Coordinates of C-alpha atoms in Angstrom, one line a residue:
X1 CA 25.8 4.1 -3.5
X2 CA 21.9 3.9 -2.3
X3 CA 20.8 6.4 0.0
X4 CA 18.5 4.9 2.6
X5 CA 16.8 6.4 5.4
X6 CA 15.4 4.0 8.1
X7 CA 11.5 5.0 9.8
X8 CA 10.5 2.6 12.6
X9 CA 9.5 3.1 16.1
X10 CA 12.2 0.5 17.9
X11 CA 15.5 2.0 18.0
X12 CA 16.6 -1.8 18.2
X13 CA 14.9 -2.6 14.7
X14 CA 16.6 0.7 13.4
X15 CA 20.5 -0.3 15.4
X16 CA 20.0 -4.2 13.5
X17 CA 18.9 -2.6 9.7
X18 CA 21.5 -0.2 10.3
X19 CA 24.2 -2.8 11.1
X20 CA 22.6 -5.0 8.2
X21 CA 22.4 -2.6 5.3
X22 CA 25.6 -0.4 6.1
X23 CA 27.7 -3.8 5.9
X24 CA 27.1 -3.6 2.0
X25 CA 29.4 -1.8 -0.6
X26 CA 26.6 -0.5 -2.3
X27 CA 24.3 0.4 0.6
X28 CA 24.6 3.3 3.0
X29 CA 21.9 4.7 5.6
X30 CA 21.9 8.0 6.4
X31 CA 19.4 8.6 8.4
X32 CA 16.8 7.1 11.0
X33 CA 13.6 8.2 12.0
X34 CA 11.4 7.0 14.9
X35 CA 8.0 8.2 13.2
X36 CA 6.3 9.5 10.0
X37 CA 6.7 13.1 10.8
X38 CA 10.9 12.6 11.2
X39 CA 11.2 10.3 8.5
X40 CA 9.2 13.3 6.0
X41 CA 11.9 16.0 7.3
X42 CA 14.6 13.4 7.1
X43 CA 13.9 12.5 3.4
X44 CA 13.2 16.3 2.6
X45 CA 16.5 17.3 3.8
X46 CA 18.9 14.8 2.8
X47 CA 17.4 13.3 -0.2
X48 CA 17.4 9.8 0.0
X49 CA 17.0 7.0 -2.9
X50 CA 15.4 4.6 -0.5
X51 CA 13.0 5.1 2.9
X52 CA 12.4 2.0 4.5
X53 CA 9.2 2.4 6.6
X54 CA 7.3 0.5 9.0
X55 CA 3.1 0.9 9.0
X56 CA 2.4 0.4 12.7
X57 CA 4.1 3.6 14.4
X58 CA 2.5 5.2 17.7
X59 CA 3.6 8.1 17.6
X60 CA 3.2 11.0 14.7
X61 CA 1.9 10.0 11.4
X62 CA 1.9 6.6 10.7
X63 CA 3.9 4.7 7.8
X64 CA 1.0 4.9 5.3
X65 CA 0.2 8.4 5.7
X66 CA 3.9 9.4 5.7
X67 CA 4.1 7.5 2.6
X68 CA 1.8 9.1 0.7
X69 CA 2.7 12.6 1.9
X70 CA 6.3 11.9 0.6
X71 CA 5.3 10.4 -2.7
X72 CA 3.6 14.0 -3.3
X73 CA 6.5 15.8 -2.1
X74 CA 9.2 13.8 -3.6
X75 CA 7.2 11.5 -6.7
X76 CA 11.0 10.0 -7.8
X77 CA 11.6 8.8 -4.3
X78 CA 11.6 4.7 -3.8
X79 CA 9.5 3.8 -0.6
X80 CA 10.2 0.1 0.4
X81 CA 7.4 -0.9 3.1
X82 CA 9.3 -3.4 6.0
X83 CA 6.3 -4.4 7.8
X84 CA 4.8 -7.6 10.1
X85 CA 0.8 -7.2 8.6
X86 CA 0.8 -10.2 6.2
X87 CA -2.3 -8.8 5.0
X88 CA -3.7 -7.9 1.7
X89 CA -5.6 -5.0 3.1
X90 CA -2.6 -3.4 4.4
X91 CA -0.6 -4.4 1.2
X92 CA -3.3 -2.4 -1.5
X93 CA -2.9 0.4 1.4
X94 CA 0.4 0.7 1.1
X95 CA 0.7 0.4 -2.8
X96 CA -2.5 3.2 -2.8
X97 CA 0.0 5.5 -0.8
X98 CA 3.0 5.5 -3.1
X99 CA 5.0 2.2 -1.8
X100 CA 6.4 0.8 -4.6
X101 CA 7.2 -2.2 -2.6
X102 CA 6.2 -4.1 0.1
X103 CA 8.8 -6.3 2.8
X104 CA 8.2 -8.7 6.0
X105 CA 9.6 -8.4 8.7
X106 CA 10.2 -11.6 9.2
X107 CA 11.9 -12.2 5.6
X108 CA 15.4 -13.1 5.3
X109 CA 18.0 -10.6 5.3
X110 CA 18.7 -11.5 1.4
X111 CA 15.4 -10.7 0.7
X112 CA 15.2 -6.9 2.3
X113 CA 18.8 -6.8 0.2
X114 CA 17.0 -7.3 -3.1
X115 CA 13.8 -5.2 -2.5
X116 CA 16.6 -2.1 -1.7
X117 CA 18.2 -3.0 -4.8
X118 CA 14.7 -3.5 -6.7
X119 CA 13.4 -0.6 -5.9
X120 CA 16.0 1.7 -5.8
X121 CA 16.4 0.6 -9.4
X122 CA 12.8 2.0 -10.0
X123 CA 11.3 -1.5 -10.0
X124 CA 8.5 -2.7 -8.2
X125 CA 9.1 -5.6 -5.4
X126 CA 6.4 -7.7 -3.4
X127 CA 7.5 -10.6 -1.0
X128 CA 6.7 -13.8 -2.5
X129 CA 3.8 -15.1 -1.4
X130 CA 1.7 -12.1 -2.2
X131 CA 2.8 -12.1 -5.8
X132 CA 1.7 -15.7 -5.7
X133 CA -1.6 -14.4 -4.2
X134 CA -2.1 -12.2 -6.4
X135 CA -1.7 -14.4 -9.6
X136 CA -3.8 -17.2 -8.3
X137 CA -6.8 -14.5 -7.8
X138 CA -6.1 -13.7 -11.6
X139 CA -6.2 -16.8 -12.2
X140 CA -9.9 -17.7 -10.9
X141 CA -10.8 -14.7 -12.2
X142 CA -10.1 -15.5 -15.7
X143 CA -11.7 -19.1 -14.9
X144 CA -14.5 -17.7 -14.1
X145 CA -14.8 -15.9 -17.1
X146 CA -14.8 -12.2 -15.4
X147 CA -14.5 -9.2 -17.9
X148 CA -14.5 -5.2 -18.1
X149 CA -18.2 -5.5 -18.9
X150 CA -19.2 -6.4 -15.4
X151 CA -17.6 -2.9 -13.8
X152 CA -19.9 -1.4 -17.1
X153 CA -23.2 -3.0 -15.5
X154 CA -22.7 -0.8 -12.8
X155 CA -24.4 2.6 -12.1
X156 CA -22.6 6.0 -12.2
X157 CA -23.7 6.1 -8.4
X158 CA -22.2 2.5 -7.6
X159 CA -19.0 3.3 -9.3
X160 CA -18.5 6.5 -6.8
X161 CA -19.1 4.4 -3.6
X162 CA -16.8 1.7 -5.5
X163 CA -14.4 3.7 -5.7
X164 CA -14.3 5.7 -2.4
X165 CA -14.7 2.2 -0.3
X166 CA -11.1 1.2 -1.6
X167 CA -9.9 4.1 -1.0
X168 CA -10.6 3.8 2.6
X169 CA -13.6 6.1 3.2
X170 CA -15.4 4.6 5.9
X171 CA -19.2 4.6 5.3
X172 CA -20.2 7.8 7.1
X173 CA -17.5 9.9 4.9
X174 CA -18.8 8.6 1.6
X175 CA -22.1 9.2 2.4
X176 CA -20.9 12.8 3.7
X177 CA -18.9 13.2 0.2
X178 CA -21.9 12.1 -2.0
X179 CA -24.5 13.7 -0.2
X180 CA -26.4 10.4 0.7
X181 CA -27.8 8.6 3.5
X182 CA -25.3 5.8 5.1
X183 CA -27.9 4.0 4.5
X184 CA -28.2 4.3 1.1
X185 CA -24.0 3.7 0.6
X186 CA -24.5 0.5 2.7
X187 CA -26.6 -1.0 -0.4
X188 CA -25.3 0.7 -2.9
X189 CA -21.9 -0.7 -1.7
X190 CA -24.0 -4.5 -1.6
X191 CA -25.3 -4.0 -4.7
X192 CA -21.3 -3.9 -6.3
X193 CA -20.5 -6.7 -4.3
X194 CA -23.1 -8.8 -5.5
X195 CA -22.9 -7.9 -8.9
X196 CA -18.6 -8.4 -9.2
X197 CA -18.5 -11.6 -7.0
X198 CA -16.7 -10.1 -3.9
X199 CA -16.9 -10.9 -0.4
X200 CA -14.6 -8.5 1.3
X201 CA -12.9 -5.4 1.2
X202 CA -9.7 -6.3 0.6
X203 CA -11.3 -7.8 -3.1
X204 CA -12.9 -5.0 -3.3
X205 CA -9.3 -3.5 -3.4
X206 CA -7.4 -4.8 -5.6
X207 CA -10.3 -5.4 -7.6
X208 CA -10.2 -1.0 -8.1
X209 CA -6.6 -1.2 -8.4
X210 CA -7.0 -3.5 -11.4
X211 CA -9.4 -1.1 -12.6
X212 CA -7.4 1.8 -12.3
X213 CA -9.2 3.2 -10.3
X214 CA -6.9 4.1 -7.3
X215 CA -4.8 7.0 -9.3
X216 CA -3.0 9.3 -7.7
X217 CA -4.9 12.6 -7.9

């Protein structure tokens, strides 16, 4: 049987999942949550296999940052993301903060089913047309005949500001961090852009993740 605990902010959202997932024989909620800060004390106390979190919550923390606080508290527990951003930004954010998948809300019920199941299995799960997203950018990349040695070309100042930009530090904090002018991250963060073909920070993204460079510290 899975363990799931439900975090969303509509108690109707939370009545319908319930009524969804508890109608399978190898599903069972235990729990609901109406924010971050309840869905962390939920899944501390009762030990869940699954939490399905929404992003976009209010009140309390928020889906991502309840995410990542749980990953650090509980690293075997399976957070499933159920979400309506179709956005890449908010899909690197939630795979940053522990999620190891990522769900519409507007997805059909069979499709939540075999995230749970995914998951909970230990396997990753992202809806389909992100996975198609993501293979098509691969895809240009390679086209374009993009390799290792163009993170090499940059300095060990650029790779910092690289780094801290996908890890959402806004411009003022990395400047804070490094001991910099804004200024001085603004270019430095132009200069990568320029020289690994990116436009916006969402490439910048996943462009780090491929790099590794979003680890867990």
């Amino acid at each position: 049987m899975i363990k799931i605990i439900i975090v969303d902010d509509h108690a109707m959202v939370r009545s319908g999942l319930r009524l969804l997932l508890n109608g399978q024989a190898d599903l069972e909620v235990i729990a609901e949550a109406s924010d971050g800060d309840e869905g962390i004390q939920a899944a501390l106390e009762l030990q869940p296999h699954v939490v399905l979190m929404d992003l976009s919550m209010p009140h309390g923390k928020d889906g991502l940052t309840a995410a990542s606080e749980l990953k650090e508290k509980l690293p075997d527990l399976a957070i499933l993301v159920l979400t309506m951003h179709d956005d890449d930004e908010y899909l690197f954010r939630a795979i940053h903060a522990g999620a190891a998948g990522y769900v519409l809300k507007s997805a059909p019920h069979e499709e939540l089913l075999t995230a749970i199941r995914s998951v909970a299995k230990g396997d990753a799960y992202l809806y389909p047309t992100a996975t198609k997203r993501l293979m098509n950018e691969y895809v240009e990349r390679i086209k374009r005949g993009e390799s290792g040695d163009v993170y090499q070309s940059l300095s060990d100042r650029e790779k910092e500001v690289l780094g801290l930009t996908a890890k959402g530090y806004a411009n003022k904090e990395i400047a804070e961090q490094l001991v910099i002018s804004v200024k001085t991250v603004e270019t430095h963060k132009s200069n990568v852009m320029e020289k690994l073909g990116l436009r916006t920070r969402p490439e910048l993204i996943k462009y780090a993740m491929k790099k590794g460079l979003l680890q867990f510290e």
